[in-house]
PDB file of C-alpha atoms in Angstrom:
ATOM      1  CA  UNK A   1     127.792 186.854  51.046  1.00 45.00           C
ATOM      2  CA  UNK A   2     126.804 188.769  48.203  1.00 42.00           C
ATOM      3  CA  UNK A   3     129.073 189.458  45.296  1.00 46.00           C
ATOM      4  CA  UNK A   4     130.100 193.010  44.194  1.00 45.00           C
ATOM      5  CA  UNK A   5     127.885 192.924  41.075  1.00 46.00           C
ATOM      6  CA  UNK A   6     128.063 196.055  38.936  1.00 42.00           C
ATOM      7  CA  UNK A   7     126.211 198.346  37.247  1.00 43.00           C
ATOM      8  CA  UNK A   8     126.691 198.879  32.912  1.00 41.00           C
ATOM      9  CA  UNK A   9     126.825 202.749  34.434  1.00 40.00           C
ATOM     10  CA  UNK A  10     130.620 201.926  35.744  1.00 50.00           C
ATOM     11  CA  UNK A  11     133.866 202.980  34.100  1.00 46.00           C
ATOM     12  CA  UNK A  12     135.712 199.982  35.694  1.00 55.00           C
ATOM     13  CA  UNK A  13     135.974 197.934  38.078  1.00 94.00           C
ATOM     14  CA  UNK A  14     139.836 197.030  39.790  1.00 97.00           C
ATOM     15  CA  UNK A  15     140.919 194.112  41.607  1.00 98.00           C
ATOM     16  CA  UNK A  16     144.164 192.384  42.491  1.00 98.00           C
ATOM     17  CA  UNK A  17     146.443 190.217  44.347  1.00 98.00           C
ATOM     18  CA  UNK A  18     148.457 191.504  47.604  1.00 98.00           C
ATOM     19  CA  UNK A  19     151.847 189.508  48.582  1.00 97.00           C
ATOM     20  CA  UNK A  20     155.360 189.373  49.045  1.00 97.00           C
ATOM     21  CA  UNK A  21     156.988 188.275  47.740  1.00 94.00           C
ATOM     22  CA  UNK A  22     153.816 188.623  44.672  1.00 96.00           C
ATOM     23  CA  UNK A  23     155.990 188.109  41.058  1.00 93.00           C
ATOM     24  CA  UNK A  24     155.691 184.719  41.228  1.00 91.00           C
ATOM     25  CA  UNK A  25     151.489 184.714  41.634  1.00 94.00           C
ATOM     26  CA  UNK A  26     149.456 183.028  38.952  1.00 96.00           C
ATOM     27  CA  UNK A  27     146.198 184.453  40.452  1.00 97.00           C
ATOM     28  CA  UNK A  28     146.385 187.436  37.712  1.00 98.00           C
ATOM     29  CA  UNK A  29     146.074 184.359  34.638  1.00 98.00           C
ATOM     30  CA  UNK A  30     143.402 182.903  35.999  1.00 98.00           C
ATOM     31  CA  UNK A  31     141.313 185.871  36.957  1.00 98.00           C
ATOM     32  CA  UNK A  32     141.949 188.260  33.237  1.00 98.00           C
ATOM     33  CA  UNK A  33     141.254 184.214  32.195  1.00 98.00           C
ATOM     34  CA  UNK A  34     138.226 184.294  34.245  1.00 98.00           C
ATOM     35  CA  UNK A  35     137.125 187.986  32.912  1.00 98.00           C
ATOM     36  CA  UNK A  36     137.322 187.355  29.592  1.00 98.00           C
ATOM     37  CA  UNK A  37     135.285 184.377  29.325  1.00 98.00           C
ATOM     38  CA  UNK A  38     132.686 186.248  30.852  1.00 97.00           C
ATOM     39  CA  UNK A  39     132.648 189.439  28.889  1.00 97.00           C
ATOM     40  CA  UNK A  40     134.038 191.295  31.284  1.00 97.00           C
ATOM     41  CA  UNK A  41     136.399 193.600  28.981  1.00 94.00           C
ATOM     42  CA  UNK A  42     136.442 196.386  31.645  1.00 95.00           C
ATOM     43  CA  UNK A  43     137.921 194.955  34.133  1.00 97.00           C
ATOM     44  CA  UNK A  44     141.367 194.950  35.386  1.00 97.00           C
ATOM     45  CA  UNK A  45     143.450 192.232  37.911  1.00 98.00           C
ATOM     46  CA  UNK A  46     147.039 193.635  38.803  1.00 97.00           C
ATOM     47  CA  UNK A  47     149.299 192.402  41.606  1.00 97.00           C
ATOM     48  CA  UNK A  48     150.743 194.282  44.065  1.00 98.00           C
ATOM     49  CA  UNK A  49     154.362 193.739  46.760  1.00 98.00           C
ATOM     50  CA  UNK A  50     152.413 194.593  49.311  1.00 98.00           C
ATOM     51  CA  UNK A  51     153.904 193.780  53.242  1.00 98.00           C
ATOM     52  CA  UNK A  52     152.139 193.764  56.695  1.00 98.00           C
ATOM     53  CA  UNK A  53     153.374 197.682  57.453  1.00 98.00           C
ATOM     54  CA  UNK A  54     152.300 198.860  53.721  1.00 98.00           C
ATOM     55  CA  UNK A  55     148.361 196.920  54.003  1.00 98.00           C
ATOM     56  CA  UNK A  56     146.631 199.448  56.092  1.00 98.00           C
ATOM     57  CA  UNK A  57     147.680 202.282  54.065  1.00 98.00           C
ATOM     58  CA  UNK A  58     146.493 200.148  50.720  1.00 98.00           C
ATOM     59  CA  UNK A  59     143.056 198.964  52.019  1.00 97.00           C
ATOM     60  CA  UNK A  60     142.675 202.728  53.420  1.00 96.00           C
ATOM     61  CA  UNK A  61     143.331 204.210  50.005  1.00 95.00           C
ATOM     62  CA  UNK A  62     140.549 201.509  47.691  1.00 95.00           C
ATOM     63  CA  UNK A  63     137.476 203.833  46.510  1.00 93.00           C
ATOM     64  CA  UNK A  64     134.475 202.765  44.673  1.00 94.00           C
ATOM     65  CA  UNK A  65     136.034 201.287  41.269  1.00 96.00           C
ATOM     66  CA  UNK A  66     137.580 198.629  43.561  1.00 96.00           C
ATOM     67  CA  UNK A  67     135.348 195.332  43.628  1.00 97.00           C
ATOM     68  CA  UNK A  68     137.952 192.890  45.786  1.00 98.00           C
ATOM     69  CA  UNK A  69     141.819 191.498  46.577  1.00 98.00           C
ATOM     70  CA  UNK A  70     143.082 188.067  46.554  1.00 98.00           C
ATOM     71  CA  UNK A  71     145.294 187.956  49.705  1.00 98.00           C
ATOM     72  CA  UNK A  72     148.274 185.354  50.048  1.00 95.00           C
ATOM     73  CA  UNK A  73     151.760 184.993  52.360  1.00 91.00           C
ATOM     74  CA  UNK A  74     152.264 187.402  54.668  1.00 94.00           C
ATOM     75  CA  UNK A  75     148.716 189.333  54.766  1.00 97.00           C
ATOM     76  CA  UNK A  76     145.924 186.705  55.751  1.00 96.00           C
ATOM     77  CA  UNK A  77     145.224 187.338  59.072  1.00 95.00           C
ATOM     78  CA  UNK A  78     147.317 190.909  59.277  1.00 97.00           C
ATOM     79  CA  UNK A  79     143.979 191.730  56.866  1.00 98.00           C
ATOM     80  CA  UNK A  80     141.663 190.862  59.985  1.00 98.00           C
ATOM     81  CA  UNK A  81     141.298 193.905  62.223  1.00 98.00           C
ATOM     82  CA  UNK A  82     141.612 196.396  58.827  1.00 98.00           C
ATOM     83  CA  UNK A  83     137.798 194.871  57.445  1.00 98.00           C
ATOM     84  CA  UNK A  84     134.081 195.352  58.168  1.00 98.00           C
ATOM     85  CA  UNK A  85     133.233 191.672  58.736  1.00 98.00           C
ATOM     86  CA  UNK A  86     134.973 188.334  58.523  1.00 98.00           C
ATOM     87  CA  UNK A  87     132.633 185.305  57.203  1.00 98.00           C
ATOM     88  CA  UNK A  88     132.489 181.833  59.324  1.00 97.00           C
ATOM     89  CA  UNK A  89     135.112 179.924  57.310  1.00 96.00           C
ATOM     90  CA  UNK A  90     137.054 182.638  57.481  1.00 97.00           C
ATOM     91  CA  UNK A  91     136.855 183.404  61.295  1.00 96.00           C
ATOM     92  CA  UNK A  92     137.192 179.307  62.037  1.00 95.00           C
ATOM     93  CA  UNK A  93     140.960 179.419  60.586  1.00 94.00           C
ATOM     94  CA  UNK A  94     141.631 182.910  61.319  1.00 95.00           C
ATOM     95  CA  UNK A  95     142.697 183.441  58.273  1.00 95.00           C
ATOM     96  CA  UNK A  96     141.183 185.890  55.274  1.00 97.00           C
ATOM     97  CA  UNK A  97     142.221 185.298  51.407  1.00 97.00           C
ATOM     98  CA  UNK A  98     139.119 187.134  50.291  1.00 98.00           C
ATOM     99  CA  UNK A  99     138.471 190.695  50.490  1.00 98.00           C
ATOM    100  CA  UNK A 100     135.059 191.812  48.549  1.00 97.00           C
ATOM    101  CA  UNK A 101     134.111 195.657  48.213  1.00 96.00           C
ATOM    102  CA  UNK A 102     130.529 195.692  48.253  1.00 94.00           C
ATOM    103  CA  UNK A 103     128.190 197.987  46.764  1.00 90.00           C
ATOM    104  CA  UNK A 104     127.272 199.918  50.184  1.00 91.00           C
ATOM    105  CA  UNK A 105     131.170 200.094  50.764  1.00 91.00           C
ATOM    106  CA  UNK A 106     131.921 197.312  53.096  1.00 95.00           C
ATOM    107  CA  UNK A 107     134.799 194.966  52.789  1.00 97.00           C
ATOM    108  CA  UNK A 108     134.135 191.648  53.745  1.00 98.00           C
ATOM    109  CA  UNK A 109     136.548 189.099  54.283  1.00 98.00           C
ATOM    110  CA  UNK A 110     136.332 185.208  53.378  1.00 98.00           C
ATOM    111  CA  UNK A 111     138.945 181.775  52.998  1.00 97.00           C
ATOM    112  CA  UNK A 112     138.151 180.707  49.642  1.00 98.00           C
ATOM    113  CA  UNK A 113     140.618 178.215  50.533  1.00 97.00           C
ATOM    114  CA  UNK A 114     138.616 175.706  52.441  1.00 97.00           C
ATOM    115  CA  UNK A 115     135.908 175.502  49.883  1.00 98.00           C
ATOM    116  CA  UNK A 116     138.873 175.283  47.100  1.00 98.00           C
ATOM    117  CA  UNK A 117     140.090 172.073  48.924  1.00 98.00           C
ATOM    118  CA  UNK A 118     137.153 170.149  48.919  1.00 98.00           C
ATOM    119  CA  UNK A 119     135.813 171.259  45.800  1.00 97.00           C
ATOM    120  CA  UNK A 120     139.391 170.230  44.152  1.00 97.00           C
ATOM    121  CA  UNK A 121     139.277 166.406  46.088  1.00 97.00           C
ATOM    122  CA  UNK A 122     135.204 166.292  44.934  1.00 96.00           C
ATOM    123  CA  UNK A 123     136.014 166.975  41.626  1.00 95.00           C
ATOM    124  CA  UNK A 124     138.442 163.903  41.473  1.00 93.00           C
ATOM    125  CA  UNK A 125     135.170 162.171  43.177  1.00 94.00           C
ATOM    126  CA  UNK A 126     136.116 162.346  46.686  1.00 96.00           C
ATOM    127  CA  UNK A 127     133.283 162.686  48.645  1.00 96.00           C
ATOM    128  CA  UNK A 128     134.602 161.373  52.089  1.00 97.00           C
ATOM    129  CA  UNK A 129     136.869 159.176  53.600  1.00 97.00           C
ATOM    130  CA  UNK A 130     137.394 157.300  57.143  1.00 97.00           C
ATOM    131  CA  UNK A 131     140.713 159.425  57.888  1.00 98.00           C
ATOM    132  CA  UNK A 132     143.824 161.410  56.476  1.00 98.00           C
ATOM    133  CA  UNK A 133     147.128 162.901  57.269  1.00 98.00           C
ATOM    134  CA  UNK A 134     148.548 166.286  56.794  1.00 98.00           C
ATOM    135  CA  UNK A 135     152.137 166.850  56.237  1.00 98.00           C
ATOM    136  CA  UNK A 136     153.799 170.127  57.716  1.00 96.00           C
ATOM    137  CA  UNK A 137     151.698 172.331  60.531  1.00 93.00           C
ATOM    138  CA  UNK A 138     151.724 175.871  58.899  1.00 84.00           C
ATOM    139  CA  UNK A 139     148.858 178.318  57.677  1.00 83.00           C
ATOM    140  CA  UNK A 140     147.967 175.997  54.784  1.00 90.00           C
ATOM    141  CA  UNK A 141     147.357 172.968  57.208  1.00 94.00           C
ATOM    142  CA  UNK A 142     145.106 174.932  59.003  1.00 94.00           C
ATOM    143  CA  UNK A 143     143.223 175.409  56.255  1.00 95.00           C
ATOM    144  CA  UNK A 144     143.450 172.167  54.729  1.00 97.00           C
ATOM    145  CA  UNK A 145     141.958 170.767  58.508  1.00 97.00           C
ATOM    146  CA  UNK A 146     139.341 173.087  58.454  1.00 97.00           C
ATOM    147  CA  UNK A 147     138.153 171.202  54.723  1.00 97.00           C
ATOM    148  CA  UNK A 148     139.166 167.932  56.177  1.00 97.00           C
ATOM    149  CA  UNK A 149     136.469 168.310  58.734  1.00 96.00           C
ATOM    150  CA  UNK A 150     133.952 168.247  55.437  1.00 96.00           C
ATOM    151  CA  UNK A 151     135.102 165.292  54.320  1.00 97.00           C
ATOM    152  CA  UNK A 152     137.224 163.333  56.888  1.00 97.00           C
ATOM    153  CA  UNK A 153     134.733 160.913  59.070  1.00 96.00           C
ATOM    154  CA  UNK A 154     137.620 159.827  61.162  1.00 96.00           C
ATOM    155  CA  UNK A 155     141.170 160.601  63.059  1.00 97.00           C
ATOM    156  CA  UNK A 156     143.392 163.029  60.817  1.00 98.00           C
ATOM    157  CA  UNK A 157     147.368 162.595  61.862  1.00 98.00           C
ATOM    158  CA  UNK A 158     149.488 165.692  60.926  1.00 98.00           C
ATOM    159  CA  UNK A 159     153.054 165.240  61.070  1.00 98.00           C
ATOM    160  CA  UNK A 160     155.007 168.054  62.294  1.00 97.00           C
ATOM    161  CA  UNK A 161     158.753 169.022  62.945  1.00 94.00           C
ATOM    162  CA  UNK A 162     158.118 170.377  66.819  1.00 95.00           C
ATOM    163  CA  UNK A 163     156.199 170.231  69.671  1.00 95.00           C
ATOM    164  CA  UNK A 164     154.889 173.946  69.044  1.00 95.00           C
ATOM    165  CA  UNK A 165     153.355 172.942  65.759  1.00 94.00           C
ATOM    166  CA  UNK A 166     151.874 169.631  67.393  1.00 96.00           C
ATOM    167  CA  UNK A 167     150.091 171.929  69.876  1.00 96.00           C
ATOM    168  CA  UNK A 168     148.995 174.021  67.403  1.00 94.00           C
ATOM    169  CA  UNK A 169     147.382 171.840  65.426  1.00 96.00           C
ATOM    170  CA  UNK A 170     145.741 169.551  68.559  1.00 96.00           C
ATOM    171  CA  UNK A 171     144.451 173.447  69.276  1.00 95.00           C
ATOM    172  CA  UNK A 172     143.150 174.010  65.930  1.00 95.00           C
ATOM    173  CA  UNK A 173     141.309 170.057  65.928  1.00 95.00           C
ATOM    174  CA  UNK A 174     139.081 170.973  68.676  1.00 95.00           C
ATOM    175  CA  UNK A 175     138.071 174.421  67.849  1.00 94.00           C
ATOM    176  CA  UNK A 176     137.622 172.535  63.976  1.00 95.00           C
ATOM    177  CA  UNK A 177     135.717 169.850  66.054  1.00 95.00           C
ATOM    178  CA  UNK A 178     137.847 167.481  64.158  1.00 95.00           C
ATOM    179  CA  UNK A 179     139.716 164.423  65.916  1.00 94.00           C
ATOM    180  CA  UNK A 180     143.834 165.441  65.247  1.00 97.00           C
ATOM    181  CA  UNK A 181     146.475 163.483  66.397  1.00 97.00           C
ATOM    182  CA  UNK A 182     149.981 164.555  66.286  1.00 98.00           C
ATOM    183  CA  UNK A 183     153.187 162.467  64.948  1.00 98.00           C
ATOM    184  CA  UNK A 184     157.018 163.508  64.457  1.00 97.00           C
ATOM    185  CA  UNK A 185     157.604 165.019  61.000  1.00 97.00           C
ATOM    186  CA  UNK A 186     160.664 161.393  61.386  1.00 97.00           C
ATOM    187  CA  UNK A 187     158.097 159.588  61.336  1.00 98.00           C
ATOM    188  CA  UNK A 188     156.206 160.932  57.997  1.00 98.00           C
ATOM    189  CA  UNK A 189     156.570 157.760  55.744  1.00 98.00           C
ATOM    190  CA  UNK A 190     153.634 156.106  57.825  1.00 98.00           C
ATOM    191  CA  UNK A 191     151.180 159.162  56.754  1.00 98.00           C
ATOM    192  CA  UNK A 192     151.786 157.726  52.674  1.00 98.00           C
ATOM    193  CA  UNK A 193     149.312 154.999  53.884  1.00 98.00           C
ATOM    194  CA  UNK A 194     146.422 157.105  54.201  1.00 98.00           C
ATOM    195  CA  UNK A 195     143.404 157.506  52.639  1.00 98.00           C
ATOM    196  CA  UNK A 196     143.749 160.672  51.876  1.00 98.00           C
ATOM    197  CA  UNK A 197     147.363 162.617  52.324  1.00 98.00           C
ATOM    198  CA  UNK A 198     147.505 166.265  52.345  1.00 98.00           C
ATOM    199  CA  UNK A 199     150.842 168.085  51.717  1.00 98.00           C
ATOM    200  CA  UNK A 200     151.028 171.563  52.925  1.00 96.00           C
ATOM    201  CA  UNK A 201     155.124 171.823  53.062  1.00 95.00           C
ATOM    202  CA  UNK A 202     157.566 174.658  51.276  1.00 92.00           C
ATOM    203  CA  UNK A 203     159.242 172.707  47.881  1.00 92.00           C
ATOM    204  CA  UNK A 204     161.421 170.073  48.693  1.00 95.00           C
ATOM    205  CA  UNK A 205     160.273 169.076  52.177  1.00 96.00           C
ATOM    206  CA  UNK A 206     158.853 165.959  51.401  1.00 97.00           C
ATOM    207  CA  UNK A 207     161.261 164.522  48.679  1.00 97.00           C
ATOM    208  CA  UNK A 208     162.858 162.255  50.606  1.00 97.00           C
ATOM    209  CA  UNK A 209     159.689 160.308  51.473  1.00 98.00           C
ATOM    210  CA  UNK A 210     159.566 160.186  47.323  1.00 98.00           C
ATOM    211  CA  UNK A 211     160.977 156.518  47.691  1.00 98.00           C
ATOM    212  CA  UNK A 212     159.199 155.359  50.584  1.00 98.00           C
ATOM    213  CA  UNK A 213     155.524 155.566  48.740  1.00 98.00           C
ATOM    214  CA  UNK A 214     153.560 152.566  48.739  1.00 97.00           C
ATOM    215  CA  UNK A 215     152.603 150.417  45.936  1.00 95.00           C
ATOM    216  CA  UNK A 216     149.137 151.196  45.619  1.00 96.00           C
ATOM    217  CA  UNK A 217     149.013 154.672  47.286  1.00 98.00           C
ATOM    218  CA  UNK A 218     146.010 156.541  47.341  1.00 97.00           C
ATOM    219  CA  UNK A 219     144.746 160.007  46.749  1.00 98.00           C
ATOM    220  CA  UNK A 220     147.719 162.355  47.365  1.00 98.00           C
ATOM    221  CA  UNK A 221     146.628 166.395  47.520  1.00 98.00           C
ATOM    222  CA  UNK A 222     150.353 168.872  47.361  1.00 97.00           C
ATOM    223  CA  UNK A 223     149.573 172.095  47.537  1.00 96.00           C
ATOM    224  CA  UNK A 224     152.666 173.011  45.463  1.00 95.00           C
ATOM    225  CA  UNK A 225     151.935 174.299  41.938  1.00 93.00           C
ATOM    226  CA  UNK A 226     155.613 175.689  40.947  1.00 90.00           C
ATOM    227  CA  UNK A 227     157.794 173.608  39.972  1.00 87.00           C
ATOM    228  CA  UNK A 228     155.647 170.503  39.419  1.00 93.00           C
ATOM    229  CA  UNK A 229     155.520 167.496  39.866  1.00 95.00           C
ATOM    230  CA  UNK A 230     157.123 167.240  43.194  1.00 97.00           C
ATOM    231  CA  UNK A 231     159.729 164.129  43.364  1.00 97.00           C
ATOM    232  CA  UNK A 232     156.361 162.776  45.745  1.00 98.00           C
ATOM    233  CA  UNK A 233     153.888 163.592  43.622  1.00 98.00           C
ATOM    234  CA  UNK A 234     155.924 162.128  40.691  1.00 98.00           C
ATOM    235  CA  UNK A 235     156.277 159.076  42.348  1.00 98.00           C
ATOM    236  CA  UNK A 236     152.805 158.670  43.592  1.00 98.00           C
ATOM    237  CA  UNK A 237     151.583 159.298  39.687  1.00 98.00           C
ATOM    238  CA  UNK A 238     153.870 156.476  38.795  1.00 98.00           C
ATOM    239  CA  UNK A 239     152.203 153.989  41.077  1.00 97.00           C
ATOM    240  CA  UNK A 240     149.108 155.226  40.362  1.00 97.00           C
ATOM    241  CA  UNK A 241     147.850 156.555  42.432  1.00 97.00           C
ATOM    242  CA  UNK A 242     145.723 159.929  42.133  1.00 97.00           C
ATOM    243  CA  UNK A 243     147.241 163.174  42.838  1.00 97.00           C
ATOM    244  CA  UNK A 244     145.195 166.472  43.105  1.00 97.00           C
ATOM    245  CA  UNK A 245     147.941 169.406  42.928  1.00 96.00           C
ATOM    246  CA  UNK A 246     148.426 173.004  44.153  1.00 96.00           C
ATOM    247  CA  UNK A 247     147.310 174.465  40.979  1.00 97.00           C
ATOM    248  CA  UNK A 248     144.290 173.080  41.278  1.00 97.00           C
ATOM    249  CA  UNK A 249     143.390 174.149  44.702  1.00 97.00           C
ATOM    250  CA  UNK A 250     144.660 177.871  43.027  1.00 97.00           C
ATOM    251  CA  UNK A 251     142.176 177.310  40.543  1.00 98.00           C
ATOM    252  CA  UNK A 252     139.203 176.512  42.830  1.00 98.00           C
ATOM    253  CA  UNK A 253     139.597 179.181  45.109  1.00 98.00           C
ATOM    254  CA  UNK A 254     140.437 181.698  42.413  1.00 98.00           C
ATOM    255  CA  UNK A 255     136.711 180.481  41.033  1.00 98.00           C
ATOM    256  CA  UNK A 256     134.750 181.569  44.843  1.00 98.00           C
ATOM    257  CA  UNK A 257     136.650 184.827  44.223  1.00 98.00           C
ATOM    258  CA  UNK A 258     135.790 185.829  40.675  1.00 98.00           C
ATOM    259  CA  UNK A 259     131.760 184.553  41.380  1.00 98.00           C
ATOM    260  CA  UNK A 260     131.831 186.689  44.324  1.00 97.00           C
ATOM    261  CA  UNK A 261     133.716 189.630  43.174  1.00 97.00           C
ATOM    262  CA  UNK A 262     131.837 189.946  40.161  1.00 96.00           C
ATOM    263  CA  UNK A 263     128.507 188.327  40.956  1.00 95.00           C
ATOM    264  CA  UNK A 264     128.318 186.120  38.162  1.00 96.00           C
ATOM    265  CA  UNK A 265     128.814 182.451  38.632  1.00 97.00           C
ATOM    266  CA  UNK A 266     129.213 179.953  37.696  1.00 97.00           C
ATOM    267  CA  UNK A 267     132.767 181.494  36.510  1.00 98.00           C
ATOM    268  CA  UNK A 268     134.427 179.167  33.779  1.00 98.00           C
ATOM    269  CA  UNK A 269     136.851 176.746  36.110  1.00 98.00           C
ATOM    270  CA  UNK A 270     138.284 175.083  32.769  1.00 98.00           C
ATOM    271  CA  UNK A 271     139.563 178.148  31.260  1.00 98.00           C
ATOM    272  CA  UNK A 272     140.880 179.247  34.102  1.00 98.00           C
ATOM    273  CA  UNK A 273     142.707 175.930  34.605  1.00 98.00           C
ATOM    274  CA  UNK A 274     144.043 175.998  31.130  1.00 98.00           C
ATOM    275  CA  UNK A 275     144.860 179.196  31.508  1.00 98.00           C
ATOM    276  CA  UNK A 276     147.102 178.531  34.664  1.00 97.00           C
ATOM    277  CA  UNK A 277     148.782 175.577  32.608  1.00 97.00           C
ATOM    278  CA  UNK A 278     149.537 177.674  30.163  1.00 97.00           C
ATOM    279  CA  UNK A 279     151.781 180.380  32.244  1.00 96.00           C
ATOM    280  CA  UNK A 280     153.157 177.627  34.185  1.00 94.00           C
ATOM    281  CA  UNK A 281     154.448 175.814  30.954  1.00 93.00           C
ATOM    282  CA  UNK A 282     155.750 178.707  29.388  1.00 92.00           C
ATOM    283  CA  UNK A 283     157.592 179.646  33.065  1.00 88.00           C
ATOM    284  CA  UNK A 284     159.100 175.989  33.060  1.00 82.00           C
ATOM    285  CA  UNK A 285     160.320 176.266  29.363  1.00 79.00           C
ATOM    286  CA  UNK A 286     162.041 179.748  30.022  1.00 71.00           C
ATOM    287  CA  UNK A 287     164.120 178.228  32.620  1.00 60.00           C
TER     288      UNK A 287
END
């Protein structure tokens, strides 16, 4: 997909993150850090509290100064009918977290969460695993499953709380052409022995699993980043296991967004990560 490359004659370029709630979003910190490093001093990146009902009106009013949007819950599926096109990656999980406004006025949806997960794993030297486990079955779990379809050569076991969620995960497996077996959440301790564990659950959901971390854990990818570390991630690190955080995911998916919206690559991943770390540290100090 082509990025929204702008000419020197453009007065300014706009981008923003939309969602509800949105006040906690680190996206403005990451994108603004990238703009500063790339010399895009006339670019702006804002946040807007937008729910599903307000989304069509917001999209409809986007002017030529807009380069793109980042989307968080609950908008990742609601935005699809409002777009001119979505990429195959976004279509694979029916979720869009990135909208690029092209030079010819089209609005193209993409999903950078999936390649963001893959990039975060590769940054830690994980190119391929023989099997994996997913904790949870929400929207993030489907993106995690799509990422595993690229790096996992064997079975993925999803630990869920209901049969309805289990059926959804099996259906996603069939759609993504990856072998998925489901197990009840009560058996989630078994997940911790997998070569790669991806925790996609809300804050606090995996706390009771922390005492069950094995003595030699492999790799944990915990999609949370605030508060950090989670009890599970802290125990995992204490036992010498590799931990990939939600901030790693947030940074890598934002890197791809910056590249698509600005047309400039590579985006400054280290600068963006440092900005995110400083912002999170400031939040924690303020508590």
